[in-house]
mmCIF file of C-alpha atoms and ligand atoms in Angstrom:
data_model
loop_
_atom_site.group_PDB
_atom_site.id
_atom_site.type_symbol
_atom_site.label_atom_id
_atom_site.label_comp_id
_atom_site.label_asym_id
_atom_site.label_seq_id
_atom_site.Cartn_x
_atom_site.Cartn_y
_atom_site.Cartn_z
ATOM 1 C CA UNK T 289 43.597 -20.915 88.504
ATOM 2 C CA UNK T 290 40.934 -18.651 87.196
ATOM 3 C CA UNK T 291 42.735 -15.456 88.223
ATOM 4 C CA UNK T 292 44.449 -15.517 85.046
ATOM 5 C CA UNK T 293 41.553 -16.100 82.686
ATOM 6 C CA UNK T 294 39.347 -13.251 81.118
ATOM 7 C CA UNK T 295 35.784 -14.064 82.561
ATOM 8 C CA UNK T 296 32.694 -13.859 80.202
ATOM 9 C CA UNK T 297 31.838 -10.636 81.297
ATOM 10 C CA UNK T 298 35.014 -9.151 81.419
ATOM 11 C CA UNK T 299 35.729 -10.477 77.523
ATOM 12 C CA UNK T 300 32.431 -8.727 76.695
ATOM 13 C CA UNK T 301 33.403 -5.499 78.065
ATOM 14 C CA UNK T 302 36.742 -5.540 76.130
ATOM 15 C CA UNK T 303 35.274 -6.064 73.001
ATOM 16 C CA UNK T 304 32.295 -3.648 73.468
ATOM 17 C CA UNK T 305 35.055 -0.832 74.243
ATOM 18 C CA UNK T 306 36.872 -1.939 71.198
ATOM 19 C CA UNK T 307 33.849 -1.505 68.834
ATOM 20 C CA UNK T 308 32.962 1.554 70.720
ATOM 21 C CA UNK T 309 36.115 3.207 69.800
ATOM 22 C CA UNK T 310 36.169 2.073 66.360
ATOM 23 C CA UNK T 311 33.062 3.647 66.032
ATOM 24 C CA UNK T 312 33.946 6.909 67.259
ATOM 25 C CA UNK T 313 36.799 7.096 64.774
ATOM 26 C CA UNK T 314 34.234 5.972 62.264
ATOM 27 C CA UNK T 315 32.247 9.032 62.634
ATOM 28 C CA UNK T 316 35.124 11.431 61.401
ATOM 29 C CA UNK T 317 36.241 9.479 58.701
ATOM 30 C CA UNK T 318 33.153 10.107 56.515
ATOM 31 C CA UNK T 319 33.755 13.779 56.293
ATOM 32 C CA UNK T 320 37.351 13.302 55.036
ATOM 33 C CA UNK T 321 36.235 10.915 52.559
ATOM 34 C CA UNK T 322 33.397 12.722 51.039
ATOM 35 C CA UNK T 323 35.759 15.295 49.862
ATOM 36 C CA UNK T 324 37.441 13.288 47.597
ATOM 37 C CA UNK T 325 35.267 12.668 44.124
ATOM 38 C CA UNK T 326 34.653 9.122 43.154
ATOM 39 C CA UNK T 327 35.697 9.742 39.730
ATOM 40 C CA UNK T 328 39.056 10.829 40.743
ATOM 41 C CA UNK T 329 39.334 8.047 42.972
ATOM 42 C CA UNK T 330 39.084 5.275 40.602
ATOM 43 C CA UNK T 331 42.582 5.682 39.015
ATOM 44 C CA UNK T 332 43.969 6.609 42.501
ATOM 45 C CA UNK T 333 45.545 3.443 42.537
ATOM 46 C CA UNK T 334 48.357 5.344 40.938
ATOM 47 C CA UNK T 335 49.176 3.208 38.223
ATOM 48 C CA UNK T 336 48.463 3.177 34.346
ATOM 49 C CA UNK T 337 46.020 0.538 33.368
ATOM 50 C CA UNK T 338 46.746 -0.885 29.822
ATOM 51 C CA UNK T 339 43.938 -0.833 27.154
ATOM 52 C CA UNK T 340 43.800 -2.780 23.823
ATOM 53 C CA UNK T 341 43.666 0.575 22.047
ATOM 54 C CA UNK T 342 46.554 0.975 19.445
ATOM 55 C CA UNK T 343 47.649 4.668 19.529
ATOM 56 C CA UNK T 344 48.654 4.708 15.832
ATOM 57 C CA UNK T 345 44.808 3.915 14.946
ATOM 58 C CA UNK T 346 43.854 7.172 17.194
ATOM 59 C CA UNK T 347 42.425 10.203 14.761
ATOM 60 C CA UNK T 348 40.852 13.367 15.821
ATOM 61 C CA UNK T 349 37.590 11.824 16.001
ATOM 62 C CA UNK T 350 36.873 10.692 19.623
ATOM 63 C CA UNK T 351 36.645 6.764 19.861
ATOM 64 C CA UNK T 352 35.466 4.524 22.915
ATOM 65 C CA UNK T 353 38.588 3.246 24.852
ATOM 66 C CA UNK T 354 37.218 0.539 27.561
ATOM 67 C CA UNK T 355 39.605 -0.659 30.599
ATOM 68 C CA UNK T 356 38.960 -2.857 33.605
ATOM 69 C CA UNK T 357 40.267 -2.878 37.005
ATOM 70 C CA UNK T 358 39.648 -4.297 40.429
ATOM 71 C CA UNK T 359 37.931 -2.368 42.874
ATOM 72 C CA UNK T 360 37.397 -3.415 46.373
ATOM 73 C CA UNK T 361 34.583 -1.538 48.378
ATOM 74 C CA UNK T 362 34.067 -3.217 51.959
ATOM 75 C CA UNK T 363 33.762 -6.584 51.135
ATOM 76 C CA UNK T 364 32.471 -6.497 47.789
ATOM 77 C CA UNK T 365 35.218 -6.998 45.172
ATOM 78 C CA UNK T 366 34.175 -6.365 41.998
ATOM 79 C CA UNK T 367 35.813 -6.063 38.613
ATOM 80 C CA UNK T 368 35.083 -2.515 37.162
ATOM 81 C CA UNK T 369 35.085 -1.526 33.579
ATOM 82 C CA UNK T 370 35.678 1.975 32.762
ATOM 83 C CA UNK T 371 35.453 3.991 29.389
ATOM 84 C CA UNK T 372 37.345 6.809 27.905
ATOM 85 C CA UNK T 373 36.665 9.038 25.139
ATOM 86 C CA UNK T 374 40.128 9.347 23.145
ATOM 87 C CA UNK T 375 41.369 11.328 19.956
ATOM 88 C CA UNK T 376 44.519 13.106 19.033
ATOM 89 C CA UNK T 377 45.119 16.745 18.807
ATOM 90 C CA UNK T 378 48.169 17.185 16.781
ATOM 91 C CA UNK T 379 50.602 14.825 18.529
ATOM 92 C CA UNK T 380 48.817 15.078 21.956
ATOM 93 C CA UNK T 381 46.609 12.538 22.981
ATOM 94 C CA UNK T 382 43.307 13.367 24.792
ATOM 95 C CA UNK T 383 41.232 11.053 26.877
ATOM 96 C CA UNK T 384 38.154 12.264 28.360
ATOM 97 C CA UNK T 385 36.030 10.804 31.035
ATOM 98 C CA UNK T 386 32.590 9.778 29.988
ATOM 99 C CA UNK T 387 31.036 10.885 33.381
ATOM 100 C CA UNK T 388 28.493 13.645 33.013
ATOM 101 C CA UNK T 389 29.382 16.516 35.393
ATOM 102 C CA UNK T 390 25.794 16.921 36.378
ATOM 103 C CA UNK T 391 24.652 13.679 38.044
ATOM 104 C CA UNK T 392 26.733 11.349 36.513
ATOM 105 C CA UNK T 393 25.232 9.546 33.466
ATOM 106 C CA UNK T 394 27.580 8.232 30.819
ATOM 107 C CA UNK T 395 27.928 10.730 27.933
ATOM 108 C CA UNK T 396 28.577 9.564 24.171
ATOM 109 C CA UNK T 397 30.146 11.463 21.280
ATOM 110 C CA UNK T 398 28.065 12.614 18.538
ATOM 111 C CA UNK T 399 24.751 10.926 19.813
ATOM 112 C CA UNK T 400 22.904 13.888 19.274
ATOM 113 C CA UNK T 401 21.690 14.382 15.662
ATOM 114 C CA UNK T 402 21.513 18.112 16.144
ATOM 115 C CA UNK T 403 25.049 18.652 17.415
ATOM 116 C CA UNK T 404 27.327 16.104 15.741
ATOM 117 C CA UNK T 405 30.464 17.563 17.199
ATOM 118 C CA UNK T 406 29.569 17.331 20.652
ATOM 119 C CA UNK T 407 29.667 15.130 23.603
ATOM 120 C CA UNK T 408 25.675 14.456 24.538
ATOM 121 C CA UNK T 409 24.384 13.240 27.789
ATOM 122 C CA UNK T 410 21.091 11.537 27.354
ATOM 123 C CA UNK T 411 19.807 11.896 30.895
ATOM 124 C CA UNK T 412 19.028 16.017 31.111
ATOM 125 C CA UNK T 413 20.360 16.758 27.524
ATOM 126 C CA UNK T 414 23.796 17.878 28.911
ATOM 127 C CA UNK T 415 26.267 18.898 26.196
ATOM 128 C CA UNK T 416 29.850 19.127 25.962
ATOM 129 C CA UNK T 417 32.299 20.564 23.498
ATOM 130 C CA UNK T 418 35.056 18.093 21.890
ATOM 131 C CA UNK T 419 37.700 19.508 24.485
ATOM 132 C CA UNK T 420 35.124 18.595 27.202
ATOM 133 C CA UNK T 421 34.215 22.085 27.641
ATOM 134 C CA UNK T 422 30.450 22.150 29.324
ATOM 135 C CA UNK T 423 28.173 23.806 26.822
ATOM 136 C CA UNK T 424 26.696 26.722 28.881
ATOM 137 C CA UNK T 425 22.560 26.797 29.241
ATOM 138 C CA UNK T 426 22.633 22.903 29.606
ATOM 139 C CA UNK T 427 22.654 21.372 32.983
ATOM 140 C CA UNK T 428 26.512 20.329 33.584
ATOM 141 C CA UNK T 429 28.244 23.095 35.486
ATOM 142 C CA UNK T 430 32.118 21.941 34.553
ATOM 143 C CA UNK T 431 34.190 20.394 32.073
ATOM 144 C CA UNK T 432 34.342 16.537 31.502
ATOM 145 C CA UNK T 433 37.433 15.141 33.603
ATOM 146 C CA UNK T 434 40.331 14.122 32.054
ATOM 147 C CA UNK T 435 42.722 11.252 32.479
ATOM 148 C CA UNK T 436 46.376 11.090 32.249
ATOM 149 C CA UNK T 437 47.440 8.953 29.200
ATOM 150 C CA UNK T 438 50.584 7.170 28.167
ATOM 151 C CA UNK T 439 52.001 5.103 25.111
ATOM 152 C CA UNK T 440 53.570 1.862 25.923
ATOM 153 C CA UNK T 441 54.738 -0.594 23.244
ATOM 154 C CA UNK T 442 52.271 1.337 20.625
ATOM 155 C CA UNK T 443 49.431 0.582 23.285
ATOM 156 C CA UNK T 444 47.347 3.377 25.127
ATOM 157 C CA UNK T 445 47.768 3.568 28.906
ATOM 158 C CA UNK T 446 45.313 5.488 31.161
ATOM 159 C CA UNK T 447 46.233 7.147 34.397
ATOM 160 C CA UNK T 448 44.455 9.167 37.195
ATOM 161 C CA UNK T 449 41.588 10.951 36.215
ATOM 162 C CA UNK T 450 42.269 14.568 37.029
ATOM 163 C CA UNK T 451 40.463 17.926 36.395
ATOM 164 C CA UNK T 452 39.962 19.066 32.744
ATOM 165 C CA UNK T 453 43.264 21.062 31.572
ATOM 166 C CA UNK T 454 42.520 22.088 27.964
ATOM 167 C CA UNK T 455 39.560 24.197 28.924
ATOM 168 C CA UNK S 49 21.822 5.825 41.453
ATOM 169 C CA UNK S 50 22.054 2.708 43.559
ATOM 170 C CA UNK S 51 20.115 2.284 46.446
ATOM 171 C CA UNK S 52 23.090 3.255 48.994
ATOM 172 C CA UNK S 53 23.314 5.933 51.655
ATOM 173 C CA UNK S 54 25.798 8.204 49.288
ATOM 174 C CA UNK S 55 23.388 7.953 46.170
ATOM 175 C CA UNK S 56 20.101 8.532 48.311
ATOM 176 C CA UNK S 57 21.784 11.685 49.609
ATOM 177 C CA UNK S 58 22.007 12.916 46.404
ATOM 178 C CA UNK S 59 18.714 11.665 45.295
ATOM 179 C CA UNK S 60 17.233 13.474 47.663
ATOM 180 C CA UNK S 61 18.519 16.795 46.814
ATOM 181 C CA UNK S 62 17.894 16.147 43.096
ATOM 182 C CA UNK S 63 14.699 14.259 42.998
ATOM 183 C CA UNK S 64 13.540 16.586 40.172
ATOM 184 C CA UNK S 65 16.249 15.155 37.794
ATOM 185 C CA UNK S 66 16.393 11.554 39.030
ATOM 186 C CA UNK S 67 12.699 10.539 38.140
ATOM 187 C CA UNK S 68 12.989 7.335 37.121
ATOM 188 C CA UNK S 69 12.668 3.966 39.141
ATOM 189 C CA UNK S 70 13.846 0.726 37.912
ATOM 190 C CA UNK S 71 12.959 -2.412 39.854
ATOM 191 C CA UNK S 72 14.406 -5.760 39.043
ATOM 192 C CA UNK S 73 11.998 -8.425 39.794
ATOM 193 C CA UNK S 74 13.947 -11.922 40.869
ATOM 194 C CA UNK S 75 12.080 -15.311 41.209
ATOM 195 C CA UNK S 76 13.763 -17.667 44.015
ATOM 196 C CA UNK S 77 13.512 -21.105 42.479
ATOM 197 C CA UNK S 78 13.511 -23.540 45.395
ATOM 198 C CA UNK S 79 14.085 -27.124 44.218
ATOM 199 C CA UNK S 80 17.686 -28.206 42.413
ATOM 200 C CA UNK S 81 16.817 -27.430 38.960
ATOM 201 C CA UNK S 82 14.906 -24.450 39.753
ATOM 202 C CA UNK S 83 17.754 -23.191 42.228
ATOM 203 C CA UNK S 84 20.577 -23.138 39.278
ATOM 204 C CA UNK S 85 17.788 -21.637 36.724
ATOM 205 C CA UNK S 86 16.956 -18.710 39.207
ATOM 206 C CA UNK S 87 20.473 -18.335 40.034
ATOM 207 C CA UNK S 88 21.480 -18.104 36.506
ATOM 208 C CA UNK S 89 18.620 -15.606 35.729
ATOM 209 C CA UNK S 90 19.492 -13.528 38.790
ATOM 210 C CA UNK S 91 23.086 -13.186 37.940
ATOM 211 C CA UNK S 92 21.929 -11.941 34.451
ATOM 212 C CA UNK S 93 19.161 -9.372 35.833
ATOM 213 C CA UNK S 94 21.636 -8.070 38.244
ATOM 214 C CA UNK S 95 24.567 -7.461 35.792
ATOM 215 C CA UNK S 96 21.972 -6.160 33.480
ATOM 216 C CA UNK S 97 20.661 -3.349 35.660
ATOM 217 C CA UNK S 98 23.801 -2.510 37.269
ATOM 218 C CA UNK S 99 25.049 -1.821 33.688
ATOM 219 C CA UNK S 100 21.810 0.214 32.991
ATOM 220 C CA UNK S 101 22.426 2.325 36.444
ATOM 221 C CA UNK S 102 26.134 2.648 35.263
ATOM 222 C CA UNK S 103 24.594 4.385 32.005
ATOM 223 C CA UNK S 104 21.883 6.565 33.416
ATOM 224 C CA UNK S 105 23.078 7.462 36.750
ATOM 225 C CA UNK S 106 21.686 10.567 36.937
ATOM 226 C CA UNK S 107 18.159 10.072 35.927
ATOM 227 C CA UNK S 108 16.964 6.596 37.555
ATOM 228 C CA UNK S 109 17.440 5.050 40.785
ATOM 229 C CA UNK S 110 17.924 1.396 40.788
ATOM 230 C CA UNK S 111 15.900 0.000 43.675
ATOM 231 C CA UNK S 112 16.805 -3.419 45.613
ATOM 232 C CA UNK S 113 15.753 -6.466 43.528
ATOM 233 C CA UNK S 114 12.181 -7.293 44.698
ATOM 234 C CA UNK S 115 11.989 -11.298 45.362
ATOM 235 C CA UNK S 116 9.084 -13.613 44.849
ATOM 236 C CA UNK S 117 8.945 -17.309 45.396
ATOM 237 C CA UNK S 118 7.251 -20.099 43.202
ATOM 238 C CA UNK S 119 4.553 -19.931 45.202
ATOM 239 C CA UNK S 120 4.110 -16.166 45.842
ATOM 240 C CA UNK S 121 0.502 -14.908 44.681
ATOM 241 C CA UNK S 122 1.742 -12.327 41.760
ATOM 242 C CA UNK S 123 -1.120 -10.513 41.689
ATOM 243 C CA UNK S 124 -1.248 -9.591 45.271
ATOM 244 C CA UNK S 125 2.628 -8.814 45.444
ATOM 245 C CA UNK S 126 2.199 -6.716 42.217
ATOM 246 C CA UNK S 127 -0.523 -4.717 43.933
ATOM 247 C CA UNK S 128 1.604 -3.881 46.937
ATOM 248 C CA UNK S 129 4.580 -2.983 45.349
ATOM 249 C CA UNK S 130 2.962 -0.653 43.050
ATOM 250 C CA UNK S 131 0.941 0.847 45.689
ATOM 251 C CA UNK S 132 4.211 1.400 47.770
ATOM 252 C CA UNK S 133 6.320 2.692 44.799
ATOM 253 C CA UNK S 134 3.266 4.835 44.052
ATOM 254 C CA UNK S 135 4.126 6.821 47.340
ATOM 255 C CA UNK S 136 7.642 7.492 46.394
ATOM 256 C CA UNK S 137 8.259 10.909 44.150
ATOM 257 C CA UNK S 138 9.092 8.827 40.861
ATOM 258 C CA UNK S 139 7.492 9.948 37.660
ATOM 259 C CA UNK S 140 8.577 6.877 35.838
ATOM 260 C CA UNK S 141 8.633 2.993 37.343
ATOM 261 C CA UNK S 142 10.178 0.312 34.935
ATOM 262 C CA UNK S 143 10.078 -3.286 36.437
ATOM 263 C CA UNK S 144 12.696 -5.457 34.753
ATOM 264 C CA UNK S 145 12.218 -9.120 34.524
ATOM 265 C CA UNK S 146 13.269 -12.276 32.963
ATOM 266 C CA UNK S 147 9.925 -14.148 34.099
ATOM 267 C CA UNK S 148 7.629 -13.557 31.075
ATOM 268 C CA UNK S 149 4.390 -14.427 33.312
ATOM 269 C CA UNK S 150 4.778 -10.535 34.680
ATOM 270 C CA UNK S 151 4.462 -9.069 31.477
ATOM 271 C CA UNK S 152 2.500 -11.530 29.524
ATOM 272 C CA UNK S 153 -0.483 -11.567 32.177
ATOM 273 C CA UNK S 154 -0.142 -7.841 32.229
ATOM 274 C CA UNK S 155 -0.140 -8.186 36.079
ATOM 275 C CA UNK S 156 2.432 -5.360 36.623
ATOM 276 C CA UNK S 157 1.628 -2.444 33.796
ATOM 277 C CA UNK S 158 5.290 -1.364 33.192
ATOM 278 C CA UNK S 159 7.128 -5.223 33.218
ATOM 279 C CA UNK S 160 9.690 -5.076 30.593
ATOM 280 C CA UNK S 161 10.874 -8.904 30.083
ATOM 281 C CA UNK S 162 13.974 -9.766 28.828
ATOM 282 C CA UNK S 163 15.172 -12.884 28.002
ATOM 283 C CA UNK S 164 17.805 -14.485 30.373
ATOM 284 C CA UNK S 165 20.964 -15.284 28.975
ATOM 285 C CA UNK S 166 23.270 -17.289 30.921
ATOM 286 C CA UNK S 167 26.372 -15.290 31.538
ATOM 287 C CA UNK S 168 28.373 -17.867 33.567
ATOM 288 C CA UNK S 169 30.761 -19.556 30.931
ATOM 289 C CA UNK S 170 31.493 -16.379 29.206
ATOM 290 C CA UNK S 171 34.560 -14.112 29.288
ATOM 291 C CA UNK S 172 34.387 -10.669 30.487
ATOM 292 C CA UNK S 173 34.767 -9.157 26.671
ATOM 293 C CA UNK S 174 32.098 -11.215 25.277
ATOM 294 C CA UNK S 175 29.725 -10.722 28.592
ATOM 295 C CA UNK S 176 29.899 -7.007 28.264
ATOM 296 C CA UNK S 177 28.827 -6.922 24.628
ATOM 297 C CA UNK S 178 26.388 -9.366 25.360
ATOM 298 C CA UNK S 179 24.952 -7.137 28.307
ATOM 299 C CA UNK S 180 25.329 -4.162 26.137
ATOM 300 C CA UNK S 181 23.469 -5.450 23.326
ATOM 301 C CA UNK S 182 20.689 -6.168 25.823
ATOM 302 C CA UNK S 183 20.808 -2.448 27.442
ATOM 303 C CA UNK S 184 20.606 -1.127 24.016
ATOM 304 C CA UNK S 185 17.376 -2.899 23.414
ATOM 305 C CA UNK S 186 15.974 -1.255 26.671
ATOM 306 C CA UNK S 187 17.232 2.261 26.431
ATOM 307 C CA UNK S 188 14.232 2.950 23.698
ATOM 308 C CA UNK S 189 11.951 2.023 25.988
ATOM 309 C CA UNK S 190 13.082 4.235 28.543
ATOM 310 C CA UNK S 191 13.395 7.182 26.341
ATOM 311 C CA UNK S 192 10.192 6.955 24.680
ATOM 312 C CA UNK S 193 8.714 7.382 28.230
ATOM 313 C CA UNK S 194 10.986 10.028 29.110
ATOM 314 C CA UNK S 195 10.247 12.072 25.862
ATOM 315 C CA UNK S 196 6.519 11.368 26.028
ATOM 316 C CA UNK S 197 5.867 13.665 28.746
HETATM 317 S S1 LIG Z 192 23.339 13.606 34.201
HETATM 318 FE FE1 LIG Z 192 24.190 14.548 32.128
HETATM 319 S S2 LIG Z 192 22.737 16.041 32.299
HETATM 320 FE FE2 LIG Z 192 22.013 15.516 33.737
#
């Protein structure tokens, strides 16, 4: 009768081995994952996220557009609010990520009085031109990321973030 | 930066830029209504500090909340906290609290008191704009200190 039953000790051995194997594979994982910029990961679910911004109301002056999406990190599920700076360049819609390429603060358009036509990072004075190009001599080392955009029913949809294509 | 292994790695390389610590002070109420009140204030403060961290990720480190009880000896806690944070390489430290006793009695020098606003019945949009308004009031306090030296 007891033959077919898994003894307590056996059971513990099984489970511990299971955990051990799992941990071994866990050691390889981080190295792969770190290669992906978390900013780029955000939209990586692939789909476009709708915003409440009407495309017809966009002008050449960058405006802030907010959007929300669900994010699951481990067991911690949260609704994340993202932001983009959006403007029109001729017929093209440009949406830039507000995440500073230095250490990740949120940049604002025209918030520095001395540079009213630039994005400004309040953390260490990083600056970017309107197309996202970082101003040399300020801490950021690269241009602001860009979002894929599309228009649907007159509204702006934002896709995955990608390296800046305008600079 | 958040108090996570990944952000900490970045902090350890870039601590000259990330020179500010933000510490939420959370009071734990222990009887019925006090528990509800404490939960509501904690929710508000954690939302607020998360938002602040998001805006100023590259400049500040958000520490895990320091928690105290009704019966805690505040003066003793304060001196313990201040002493251990002084050992960390931060140039500026801000304690954020919804409990006026910390700032009013000057127990902690750098406590910023923010009146708690119950968020539980707000929809996301309203919640976000309320939090933004609050953060907008804190920013001048931070920047004043940052430009002060
Ligand atoms: S994080 Fe933007 S300049 Fe440092």
